[in-house]
CSV table of C-alpha atoms and ligand atoms in Angstrom, one decimal:
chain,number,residue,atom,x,y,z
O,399,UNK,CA,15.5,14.8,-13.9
O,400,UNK,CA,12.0,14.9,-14.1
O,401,UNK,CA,9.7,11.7,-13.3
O,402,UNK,CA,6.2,11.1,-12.9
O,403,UNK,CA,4.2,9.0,-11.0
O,404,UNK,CA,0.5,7.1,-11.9
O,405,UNK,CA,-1.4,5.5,-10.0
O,406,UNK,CA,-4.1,3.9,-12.4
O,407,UNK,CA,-7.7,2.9,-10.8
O,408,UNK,CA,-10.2,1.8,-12.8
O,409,UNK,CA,-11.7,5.4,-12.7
O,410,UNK,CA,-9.0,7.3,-12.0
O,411,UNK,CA,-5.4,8.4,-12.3
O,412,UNK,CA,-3.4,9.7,-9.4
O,413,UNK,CA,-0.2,11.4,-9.9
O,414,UNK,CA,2.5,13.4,-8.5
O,415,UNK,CA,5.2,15.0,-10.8
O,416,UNK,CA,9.2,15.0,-9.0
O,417,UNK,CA,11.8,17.0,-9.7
O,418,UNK,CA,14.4,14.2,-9.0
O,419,UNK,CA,17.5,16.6,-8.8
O,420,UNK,CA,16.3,17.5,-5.1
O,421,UNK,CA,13.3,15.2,-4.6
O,422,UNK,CA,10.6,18.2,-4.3
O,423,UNK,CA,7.2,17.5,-5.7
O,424,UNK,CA,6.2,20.0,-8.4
O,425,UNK,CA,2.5,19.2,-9.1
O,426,UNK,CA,0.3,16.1,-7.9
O,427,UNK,CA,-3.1,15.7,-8.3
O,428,UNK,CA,-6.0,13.2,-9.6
O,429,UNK,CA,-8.2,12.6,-12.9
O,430,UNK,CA,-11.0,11.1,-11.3
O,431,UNK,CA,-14.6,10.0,-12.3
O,432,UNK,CA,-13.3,8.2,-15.4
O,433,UNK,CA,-15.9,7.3,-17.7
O,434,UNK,CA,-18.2,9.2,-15.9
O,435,UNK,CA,-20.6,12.4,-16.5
O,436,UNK,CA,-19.1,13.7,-13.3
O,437,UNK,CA,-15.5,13.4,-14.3
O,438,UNK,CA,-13.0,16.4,-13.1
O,439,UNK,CA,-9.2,16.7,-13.4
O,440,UNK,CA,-7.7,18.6,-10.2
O,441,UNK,CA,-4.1,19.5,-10.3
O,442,UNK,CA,-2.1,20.8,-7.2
O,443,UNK,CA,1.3,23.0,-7.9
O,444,UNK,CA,2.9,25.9,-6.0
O,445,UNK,CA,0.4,25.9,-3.2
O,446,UNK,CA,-2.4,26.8,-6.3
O,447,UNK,CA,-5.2,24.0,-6.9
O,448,UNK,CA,-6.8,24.0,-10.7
O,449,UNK,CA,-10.3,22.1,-10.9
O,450,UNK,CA,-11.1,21.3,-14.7
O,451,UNK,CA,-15.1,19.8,-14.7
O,452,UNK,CA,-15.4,18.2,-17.9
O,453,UNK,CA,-16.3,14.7,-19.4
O,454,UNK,CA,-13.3,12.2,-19.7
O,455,UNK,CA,-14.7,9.1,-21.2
O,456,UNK,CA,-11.3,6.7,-21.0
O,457,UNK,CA,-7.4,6.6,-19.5
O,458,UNK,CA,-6.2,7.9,-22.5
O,459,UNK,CA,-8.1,11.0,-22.7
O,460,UNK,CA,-7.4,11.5,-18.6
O,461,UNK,CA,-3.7,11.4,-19.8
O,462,UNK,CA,-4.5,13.8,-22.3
O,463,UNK,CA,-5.8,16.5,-20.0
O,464,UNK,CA,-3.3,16.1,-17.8
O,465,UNK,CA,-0.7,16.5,-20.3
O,466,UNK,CA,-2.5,20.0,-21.3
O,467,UNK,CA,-2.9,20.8,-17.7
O,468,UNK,CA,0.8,20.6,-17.5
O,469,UNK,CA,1.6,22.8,-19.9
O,470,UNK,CA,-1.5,25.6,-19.6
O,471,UNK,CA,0.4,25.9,-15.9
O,472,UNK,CA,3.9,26.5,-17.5
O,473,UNK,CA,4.7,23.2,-15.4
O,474,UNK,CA,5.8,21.1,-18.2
O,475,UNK,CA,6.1,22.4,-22.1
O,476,UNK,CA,5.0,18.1,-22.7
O,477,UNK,CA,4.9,14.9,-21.2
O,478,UNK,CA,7.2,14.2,-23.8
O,479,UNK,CA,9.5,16.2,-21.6
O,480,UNK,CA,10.0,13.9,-18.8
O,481,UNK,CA,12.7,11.6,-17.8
O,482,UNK,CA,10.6,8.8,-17.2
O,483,UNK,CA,7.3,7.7,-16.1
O,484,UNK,CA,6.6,5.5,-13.2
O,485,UNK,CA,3.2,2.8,-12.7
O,486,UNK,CA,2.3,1.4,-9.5
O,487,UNK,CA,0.9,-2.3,-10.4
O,488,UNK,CA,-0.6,-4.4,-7.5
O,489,UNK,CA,0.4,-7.9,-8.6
O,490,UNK,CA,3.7,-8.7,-10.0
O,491,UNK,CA,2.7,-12.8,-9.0
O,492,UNK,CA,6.0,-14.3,-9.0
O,493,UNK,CA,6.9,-13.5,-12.3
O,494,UNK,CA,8.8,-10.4,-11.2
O,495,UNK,CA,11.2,-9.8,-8.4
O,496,UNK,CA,12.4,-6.1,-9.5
O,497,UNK,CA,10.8,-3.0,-11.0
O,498,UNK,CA,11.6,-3.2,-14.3
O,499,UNK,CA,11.2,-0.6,-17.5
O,500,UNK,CA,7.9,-1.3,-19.4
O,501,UNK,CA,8.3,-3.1,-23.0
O,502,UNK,CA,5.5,-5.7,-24.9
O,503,UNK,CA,6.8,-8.6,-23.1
O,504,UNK,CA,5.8,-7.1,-19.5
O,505,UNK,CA,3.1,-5.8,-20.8
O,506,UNK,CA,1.5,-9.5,-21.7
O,507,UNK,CA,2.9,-10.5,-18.1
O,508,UNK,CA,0.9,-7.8,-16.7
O,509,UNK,CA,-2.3,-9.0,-18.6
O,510,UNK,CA,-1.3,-12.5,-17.9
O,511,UNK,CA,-1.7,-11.7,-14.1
O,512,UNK,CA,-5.0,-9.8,-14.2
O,513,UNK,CA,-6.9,-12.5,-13.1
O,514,UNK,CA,-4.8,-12.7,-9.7
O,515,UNK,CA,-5.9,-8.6,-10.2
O,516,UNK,CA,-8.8,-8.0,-11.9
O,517,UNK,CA,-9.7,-4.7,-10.0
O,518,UNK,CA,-6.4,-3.7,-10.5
O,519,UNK,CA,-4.0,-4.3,-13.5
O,520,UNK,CA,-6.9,-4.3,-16.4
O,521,UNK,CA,-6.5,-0.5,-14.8
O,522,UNK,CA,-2.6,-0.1,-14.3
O,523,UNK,CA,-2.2,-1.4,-18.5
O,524,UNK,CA,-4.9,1.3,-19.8
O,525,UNK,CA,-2.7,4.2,-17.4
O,526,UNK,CA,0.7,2.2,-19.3
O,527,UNK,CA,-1.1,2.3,-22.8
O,528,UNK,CA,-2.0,5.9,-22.3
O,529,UNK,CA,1.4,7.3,-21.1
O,530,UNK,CA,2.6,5.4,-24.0
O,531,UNK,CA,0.6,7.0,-26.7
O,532,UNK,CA,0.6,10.6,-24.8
O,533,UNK,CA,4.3,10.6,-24.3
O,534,UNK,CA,6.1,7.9,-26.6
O,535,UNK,CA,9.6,8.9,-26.3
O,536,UNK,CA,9.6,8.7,-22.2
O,537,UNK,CA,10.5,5.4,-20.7
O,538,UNK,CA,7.7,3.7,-18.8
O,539,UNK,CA,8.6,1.5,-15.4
O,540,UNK,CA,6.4,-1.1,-13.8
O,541,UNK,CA,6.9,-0.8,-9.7
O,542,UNK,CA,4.9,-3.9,-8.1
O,543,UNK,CA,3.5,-4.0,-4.5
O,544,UNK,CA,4.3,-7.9,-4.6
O,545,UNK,CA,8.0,-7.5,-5.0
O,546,UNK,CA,9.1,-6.8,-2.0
O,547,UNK,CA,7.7,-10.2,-0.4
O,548,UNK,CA,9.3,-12.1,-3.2
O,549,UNK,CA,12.1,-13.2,-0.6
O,550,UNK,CA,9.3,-14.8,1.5
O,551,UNK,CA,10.5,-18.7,1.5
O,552,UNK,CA,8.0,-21.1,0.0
O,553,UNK,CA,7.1,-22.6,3.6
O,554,UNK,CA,5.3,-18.7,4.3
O,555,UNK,CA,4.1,-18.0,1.0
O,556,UNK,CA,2.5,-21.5,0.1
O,557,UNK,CA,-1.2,-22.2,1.4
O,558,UNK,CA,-1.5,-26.2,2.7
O,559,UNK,CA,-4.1,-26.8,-0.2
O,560,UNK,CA,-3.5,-29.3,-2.9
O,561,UNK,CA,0.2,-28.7,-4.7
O,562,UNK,CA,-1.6,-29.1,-8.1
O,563,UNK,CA,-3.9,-25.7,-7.4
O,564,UNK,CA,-0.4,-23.3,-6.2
O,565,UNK,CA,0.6,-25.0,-9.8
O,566,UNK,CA,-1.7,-24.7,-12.1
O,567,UNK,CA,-3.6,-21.7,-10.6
O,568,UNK,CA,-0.8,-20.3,-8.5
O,569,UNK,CA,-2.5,-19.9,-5.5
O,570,UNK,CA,-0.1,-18.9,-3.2
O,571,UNK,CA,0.7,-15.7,-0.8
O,572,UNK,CA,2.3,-12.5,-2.6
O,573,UNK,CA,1.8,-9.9,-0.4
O,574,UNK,CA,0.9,-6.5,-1.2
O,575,UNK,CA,2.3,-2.8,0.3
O,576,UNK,CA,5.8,-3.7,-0.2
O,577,UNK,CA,7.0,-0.2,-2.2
O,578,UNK,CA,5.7,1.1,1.4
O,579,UNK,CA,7.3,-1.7,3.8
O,580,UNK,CA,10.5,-1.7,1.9
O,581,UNK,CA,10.5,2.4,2.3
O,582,UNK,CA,9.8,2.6,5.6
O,583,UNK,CA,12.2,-0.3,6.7
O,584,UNK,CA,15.1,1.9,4.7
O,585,UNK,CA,14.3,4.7,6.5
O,586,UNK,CA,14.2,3.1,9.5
O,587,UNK,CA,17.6,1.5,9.0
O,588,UNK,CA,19.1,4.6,8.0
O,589,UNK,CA,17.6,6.4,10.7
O,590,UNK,CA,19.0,4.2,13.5
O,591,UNK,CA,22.1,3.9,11.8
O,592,UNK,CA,22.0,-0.2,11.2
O,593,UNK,CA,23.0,-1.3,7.8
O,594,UNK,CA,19.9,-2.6,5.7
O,595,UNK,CA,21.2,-6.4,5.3
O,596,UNK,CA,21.5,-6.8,9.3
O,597,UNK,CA,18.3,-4.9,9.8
O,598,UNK,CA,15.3,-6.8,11.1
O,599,UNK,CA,12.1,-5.3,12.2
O,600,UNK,CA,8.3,-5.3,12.1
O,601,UNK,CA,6.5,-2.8,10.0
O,602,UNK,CA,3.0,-1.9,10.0
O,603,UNK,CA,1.2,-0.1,7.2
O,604,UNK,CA,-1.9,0.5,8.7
O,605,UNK,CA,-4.3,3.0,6.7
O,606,UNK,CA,-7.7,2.1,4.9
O,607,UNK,CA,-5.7,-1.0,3.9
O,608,UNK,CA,-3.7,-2.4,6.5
O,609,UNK,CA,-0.8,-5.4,6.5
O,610,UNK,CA,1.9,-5.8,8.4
O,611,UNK,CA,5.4,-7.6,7.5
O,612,UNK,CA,8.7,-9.7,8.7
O,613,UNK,CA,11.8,-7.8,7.6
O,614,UNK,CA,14.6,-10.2,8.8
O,615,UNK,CA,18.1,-8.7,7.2
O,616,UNK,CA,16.4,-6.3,5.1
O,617,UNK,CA,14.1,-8.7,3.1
O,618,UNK,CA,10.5,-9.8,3.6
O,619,UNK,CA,10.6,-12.9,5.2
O,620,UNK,CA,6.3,-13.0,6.2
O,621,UNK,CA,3.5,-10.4,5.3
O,622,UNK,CA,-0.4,-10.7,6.7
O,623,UNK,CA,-1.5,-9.7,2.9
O,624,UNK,CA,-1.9,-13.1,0.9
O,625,UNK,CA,-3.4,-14.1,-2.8
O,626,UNK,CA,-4.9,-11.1,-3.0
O,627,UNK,CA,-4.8,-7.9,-0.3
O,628,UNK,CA,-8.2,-9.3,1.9
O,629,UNK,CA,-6.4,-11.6,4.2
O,630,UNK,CA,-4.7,-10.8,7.1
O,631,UNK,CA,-5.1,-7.7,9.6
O,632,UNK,CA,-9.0,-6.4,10.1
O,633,UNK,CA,-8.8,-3.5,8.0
O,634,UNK,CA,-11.4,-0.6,6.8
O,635,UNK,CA,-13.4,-2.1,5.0
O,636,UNK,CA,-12.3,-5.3,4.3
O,637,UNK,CA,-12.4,-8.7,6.6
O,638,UNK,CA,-9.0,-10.2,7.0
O,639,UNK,CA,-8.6,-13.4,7.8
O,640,UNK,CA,-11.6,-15.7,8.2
O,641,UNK,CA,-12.3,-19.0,8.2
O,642,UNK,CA,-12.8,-20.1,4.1
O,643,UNK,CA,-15.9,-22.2,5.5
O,644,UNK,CA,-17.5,-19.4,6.4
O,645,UNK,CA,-17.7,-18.1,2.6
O,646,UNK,CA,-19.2,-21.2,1.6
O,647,UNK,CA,-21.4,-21.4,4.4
O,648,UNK,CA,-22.7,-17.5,4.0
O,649,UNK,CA,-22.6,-18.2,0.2
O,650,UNK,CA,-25.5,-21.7,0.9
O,651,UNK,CA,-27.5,-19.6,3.7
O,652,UNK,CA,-27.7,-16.2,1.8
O,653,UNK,CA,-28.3,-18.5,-1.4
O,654,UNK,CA,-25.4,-15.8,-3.4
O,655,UNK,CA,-22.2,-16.4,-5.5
O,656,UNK,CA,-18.8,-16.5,-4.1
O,657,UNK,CA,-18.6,-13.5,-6.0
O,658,UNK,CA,-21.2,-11.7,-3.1
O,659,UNK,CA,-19.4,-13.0,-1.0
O,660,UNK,CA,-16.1,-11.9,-1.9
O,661,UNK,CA,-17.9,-7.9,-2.2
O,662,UNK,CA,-19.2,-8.3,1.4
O,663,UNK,CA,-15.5,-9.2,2.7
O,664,UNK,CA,-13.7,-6.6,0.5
O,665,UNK,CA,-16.3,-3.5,0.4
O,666,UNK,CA,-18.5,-4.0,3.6
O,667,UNK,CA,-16.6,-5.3,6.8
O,668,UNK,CA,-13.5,-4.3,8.6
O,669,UNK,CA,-14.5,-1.4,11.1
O,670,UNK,CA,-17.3,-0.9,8.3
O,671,UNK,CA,-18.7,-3.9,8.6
O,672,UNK,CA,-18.5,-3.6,12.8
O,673,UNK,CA,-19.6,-0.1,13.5
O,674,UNK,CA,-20.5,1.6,10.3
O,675,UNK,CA,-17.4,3.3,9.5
O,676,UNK,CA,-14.1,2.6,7.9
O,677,UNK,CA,-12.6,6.4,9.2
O,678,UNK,CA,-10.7,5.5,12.3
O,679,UNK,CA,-11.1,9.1,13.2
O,680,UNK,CA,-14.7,8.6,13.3
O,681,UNK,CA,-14.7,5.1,15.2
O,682,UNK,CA,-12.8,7.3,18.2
O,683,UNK,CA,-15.6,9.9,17.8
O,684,UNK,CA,-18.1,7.1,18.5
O,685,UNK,CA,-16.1,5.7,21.2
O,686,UNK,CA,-16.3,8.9,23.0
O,687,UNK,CA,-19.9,8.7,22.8
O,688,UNK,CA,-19.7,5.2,24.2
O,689,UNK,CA,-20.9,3.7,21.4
O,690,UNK,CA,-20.6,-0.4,21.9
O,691,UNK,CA,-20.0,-1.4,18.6
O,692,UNK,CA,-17.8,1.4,17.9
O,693,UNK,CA,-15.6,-0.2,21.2
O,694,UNK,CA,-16.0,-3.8,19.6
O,695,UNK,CA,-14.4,-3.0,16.1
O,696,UNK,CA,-11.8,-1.1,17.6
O,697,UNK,CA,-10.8,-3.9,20.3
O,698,UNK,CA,-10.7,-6.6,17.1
O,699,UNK,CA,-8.8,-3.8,15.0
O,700,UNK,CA,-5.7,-4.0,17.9
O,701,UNK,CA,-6.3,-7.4,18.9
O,702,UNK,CA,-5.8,-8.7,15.4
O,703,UNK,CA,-2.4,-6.4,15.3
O,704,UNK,CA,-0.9,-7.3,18.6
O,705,UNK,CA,-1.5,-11.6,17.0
O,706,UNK,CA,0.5,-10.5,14.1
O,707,UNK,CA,3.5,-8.5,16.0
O,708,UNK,CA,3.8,-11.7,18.5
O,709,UNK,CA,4.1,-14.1,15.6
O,710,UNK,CA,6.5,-12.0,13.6
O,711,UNK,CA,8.3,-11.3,17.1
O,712,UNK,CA,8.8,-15.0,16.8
O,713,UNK,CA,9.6,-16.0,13.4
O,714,UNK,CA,12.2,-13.2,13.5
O,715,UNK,CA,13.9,-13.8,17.2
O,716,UNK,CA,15.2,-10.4,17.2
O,717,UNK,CA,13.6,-7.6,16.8
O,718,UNK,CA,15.1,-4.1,15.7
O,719,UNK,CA,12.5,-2.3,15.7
O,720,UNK,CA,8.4,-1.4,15.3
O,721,UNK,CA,7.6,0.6,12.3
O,722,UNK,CA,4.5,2.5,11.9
O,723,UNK,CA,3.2,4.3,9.1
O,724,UNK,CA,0.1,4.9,6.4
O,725,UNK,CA,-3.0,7.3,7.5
O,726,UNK,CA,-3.6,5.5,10.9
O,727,UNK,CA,-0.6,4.1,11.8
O,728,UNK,CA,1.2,7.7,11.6
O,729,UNK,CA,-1.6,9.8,13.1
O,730,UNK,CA,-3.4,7.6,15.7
O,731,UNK,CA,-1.3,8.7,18.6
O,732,UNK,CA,-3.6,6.4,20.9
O,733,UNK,CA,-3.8,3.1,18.5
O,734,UNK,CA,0.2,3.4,19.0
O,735,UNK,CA,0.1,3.9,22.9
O,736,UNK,CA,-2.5,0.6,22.7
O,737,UNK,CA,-0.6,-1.7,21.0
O,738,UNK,CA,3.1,-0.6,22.6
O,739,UNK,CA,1.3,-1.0,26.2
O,740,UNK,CA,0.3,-4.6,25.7
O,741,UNK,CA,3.4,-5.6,24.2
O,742,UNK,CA,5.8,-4.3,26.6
O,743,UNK,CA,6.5,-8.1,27.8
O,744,UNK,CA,8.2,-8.3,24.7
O,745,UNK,CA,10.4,-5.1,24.9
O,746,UNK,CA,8.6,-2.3,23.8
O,747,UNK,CA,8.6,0.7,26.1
O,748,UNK,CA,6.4,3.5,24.6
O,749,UNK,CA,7.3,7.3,25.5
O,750,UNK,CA,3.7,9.1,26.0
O,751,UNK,CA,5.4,12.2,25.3
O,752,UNK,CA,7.3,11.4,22.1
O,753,UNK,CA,4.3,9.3,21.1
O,754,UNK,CA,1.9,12.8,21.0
O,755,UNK,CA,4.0,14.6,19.3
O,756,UNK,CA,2.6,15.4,16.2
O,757,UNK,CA,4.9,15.9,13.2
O,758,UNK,CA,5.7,14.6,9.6
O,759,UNK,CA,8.7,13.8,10.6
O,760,UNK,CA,10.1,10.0,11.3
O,761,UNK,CA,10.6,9.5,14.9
O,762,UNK,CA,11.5,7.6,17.7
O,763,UNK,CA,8.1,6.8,20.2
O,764,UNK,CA,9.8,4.6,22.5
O,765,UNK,CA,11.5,5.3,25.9
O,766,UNK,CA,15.6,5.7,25.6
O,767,UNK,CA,16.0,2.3,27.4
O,768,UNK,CA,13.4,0.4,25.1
O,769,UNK,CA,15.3,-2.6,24.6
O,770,UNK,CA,13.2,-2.6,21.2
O,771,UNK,CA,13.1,0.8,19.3
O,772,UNK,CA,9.5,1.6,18.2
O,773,UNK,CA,9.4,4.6,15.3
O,774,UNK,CA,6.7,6.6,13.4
O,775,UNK,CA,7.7,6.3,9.3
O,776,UNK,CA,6.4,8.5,7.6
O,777,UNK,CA,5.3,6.8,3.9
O,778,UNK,CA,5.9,7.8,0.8
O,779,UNK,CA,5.4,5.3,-2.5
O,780,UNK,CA,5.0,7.7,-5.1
O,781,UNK,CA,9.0,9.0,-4.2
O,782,UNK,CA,9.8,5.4,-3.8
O,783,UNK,CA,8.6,4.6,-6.9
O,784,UNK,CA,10.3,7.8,-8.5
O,785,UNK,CA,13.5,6.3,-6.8
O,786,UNK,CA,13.2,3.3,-8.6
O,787,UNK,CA,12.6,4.8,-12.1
O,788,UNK,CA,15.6,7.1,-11.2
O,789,UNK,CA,17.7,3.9,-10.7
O,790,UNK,CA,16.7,2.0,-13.6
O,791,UNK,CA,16.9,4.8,-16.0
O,792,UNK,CA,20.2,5.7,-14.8
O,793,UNK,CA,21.4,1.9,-15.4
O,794,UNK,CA,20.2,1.8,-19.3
C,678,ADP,P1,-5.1,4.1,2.0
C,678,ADP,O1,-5.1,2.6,2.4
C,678,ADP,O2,-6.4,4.4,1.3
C,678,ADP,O3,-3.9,4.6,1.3
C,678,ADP,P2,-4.3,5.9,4.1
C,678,ADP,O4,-2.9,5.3,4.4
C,678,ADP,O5,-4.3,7.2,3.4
C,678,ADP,O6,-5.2,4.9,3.3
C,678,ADP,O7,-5.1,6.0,5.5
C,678,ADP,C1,-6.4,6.5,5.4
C,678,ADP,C2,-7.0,6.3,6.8
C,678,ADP,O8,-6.2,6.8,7.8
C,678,ADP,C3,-8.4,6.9,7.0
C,678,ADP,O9,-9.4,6.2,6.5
C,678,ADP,C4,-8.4,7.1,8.5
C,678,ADP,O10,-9.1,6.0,9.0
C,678,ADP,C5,-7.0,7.1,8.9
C,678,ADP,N1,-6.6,8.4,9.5
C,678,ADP,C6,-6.1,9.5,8.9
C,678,ADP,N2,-5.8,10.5,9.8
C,678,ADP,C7,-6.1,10.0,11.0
C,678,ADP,C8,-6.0,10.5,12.4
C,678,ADP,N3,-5.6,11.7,12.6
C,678,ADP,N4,-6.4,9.6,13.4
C,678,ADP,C9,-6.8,8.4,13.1
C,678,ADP,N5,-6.9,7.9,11.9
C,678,ADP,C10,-6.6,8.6,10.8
């Protein structure tokens, strides 16, 4: 069975082609510069990458290439060949609470949603009308980052702002990163042998983006990810939480629209915003050279973290485990040895040893006598997504 993945930006398409029988990858790669005089395709199989430079002016003729790239690399005779095609959307909203295969109706939900989105599924519908029109006998599956928190119970999700706004405007918290946290947490479970439905743990995606989530029995229960994915942890580039006032406040002094605002929080804060860069590597590079700022960000970055794991620790009374996972939360050995050490009143007992190890493996970092098991989980939402086209297709 043969399934591939998209991941539509507004300039680009990532994707990663499975081979479903046994999991393995068989090309991934990116169409990037969309719309752009700089625009290249790159495609990555057996070890080999291909670079094509050329001008792709719209989604559907980044599709197009990819489908010839496919084939002029004896990798696929057609996109008509596959088994299915999967989409990552951002925002489901409430309306859906399952991946589901891609017909008109979802489509207009999609649309519907945009506004909740508007960086994002304006994006995800030109990658769905393009996989449509390249390859119309493959069936196409929407898998949302917002479904995994639809368990959250109304008293998490809802913001304390008038009733009328959550409904007529549906201003509420979604959450985002749930293909990840619901991955990981299977893993985990697996992993340390606890069925999924009596599993409860706290996982934290932490990579450019960065939220962390309640899994009480195997279901969101809280994520730090809200309306849209700003709120929350202090992340690469983008603020978490604030005060609101203090958009209204910069948006009277600065004499800008909310709309400035709202770049300055998403594009130009986090670590960004603090030191000057959003590359954790490079915020430990400036540490070493005792830059101050470079300390500062870094200090907020944890502190903000070890708030949300003691407020998740007590929402979910007991704790199975820590999850880590995403770019820094699987690499940076020493943000892991931070947090664990000032949490160790609640249970956590970090290993040093097992905590360096470096590997792409999921592992155990905690000491055999941590009462609480803390575990490095290595992501992967493109095969999750491929998982969940596998299972829908399979049910038709
Ligand atoms: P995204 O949110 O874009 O999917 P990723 O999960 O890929 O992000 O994480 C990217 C981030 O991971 C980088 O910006 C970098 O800060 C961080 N990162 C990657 N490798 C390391 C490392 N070895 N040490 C510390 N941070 C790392």
């Amino acid at each position: 069975m043969k399934i591939l993945v998209l991941n539509s930006g507004s300039s680009s398409i990532k994707f990663k082609l499975y081979n479903m029988d046994d999991k393995s990858v068989l090309a991934s790669g990116i169409i990037e510069e969309i719309g752009n005089k700089n625009s290249k395709a790159i495609l990555k199989f057996s070890g080999k990458v291909v670079t094509k430079n050329l001008e792709i002016i719209n989604h559907e003729a980044g599709t197009h290439i990819l489908n010839q790239m496919l084939k002029d690399n004896g990798i696929l005779d057609s996109l008509n060949d596959l088994d299915g095609i999967g989409h990552r959307i951002v925002h489901g909203g409430d309306k859906f609470k399952s991946s589901v295969i891609i017909d008109d109706e979802v489509i207009d939900i999609i649309k519907y949603l945009s506004p909740l989105a508007p960086l994002h599924n304006p994006a995800h519908l030109e990658g769905i009308k393009s996989a449509i029109k390249e390859a119309p006998n493959v069936p196409n599956v929407a898998v949302f980052d917002t479904v995994f928190h639809q368990t959250m119970p109304n008293y998490a999700y809802m913001y304390a702002i008038p009733y009328d706004l959550y409904k007529n405007y549906h201003v509420r918290k979604y959450g985002f990163h749930g293909t990840s946290h619901k991955y990981v947490s299977q893993e985990a479970a697996k992993f340390l042998n606890i069925d999924i439905n009596k599993f409860n743990a706290i996982s934290l995606h932490i990579g450019n983006g960065a939220s962390i989530t309640a899994i009480k029995n195997g279901k969101s229960i809280d994520t730090s990810m809200g309306i849209t994915p700003l709120e929350g942890l202090m992340m690469g580039t983008r603020s978490g939480d604030i005060d609101p006032a203090a958009i209204t406040y910069l948006a009277e002094v600065l004499d800008v629209r909310s709309k400035e605002i709202y770049k300055i929080l998403n594009n130009k804060s986090g670590l960004l915003g603090i030191c000057g860069t959003n590359d954790m590597r490079e915020v430990r590079k400036m540490i070493t050279q005792d830059n101050e700022l470079a300390k500062l960000a870094y200090s907020m970055y944890m502190y903000r973290i070890i708030k949300y794991i003691g407020s998740y620790f007590a929402v979910l009374g007991r704790v199975d485990a820590l999850i880590f996972t995403a770019g820094v939360g699987e690499n940076d050995f020493e943000l892991r040895d931070d947090i664990c050490n000032k949490i160790t009143h609640l249970g956590v007992l970090i290993n040093k040893e097992l905590n360096q190890k470096q590997s792409s493996d999921i592992r155990f970092i905690t000491k055999e006598n941590s009462p609480i098991k803390a575990l490095v989980v290595p992501t992967d939402e493109e095969l999750a997504i491929a998982l969940d086209v596998k299972n829908l297709i399979l049910k038709k």
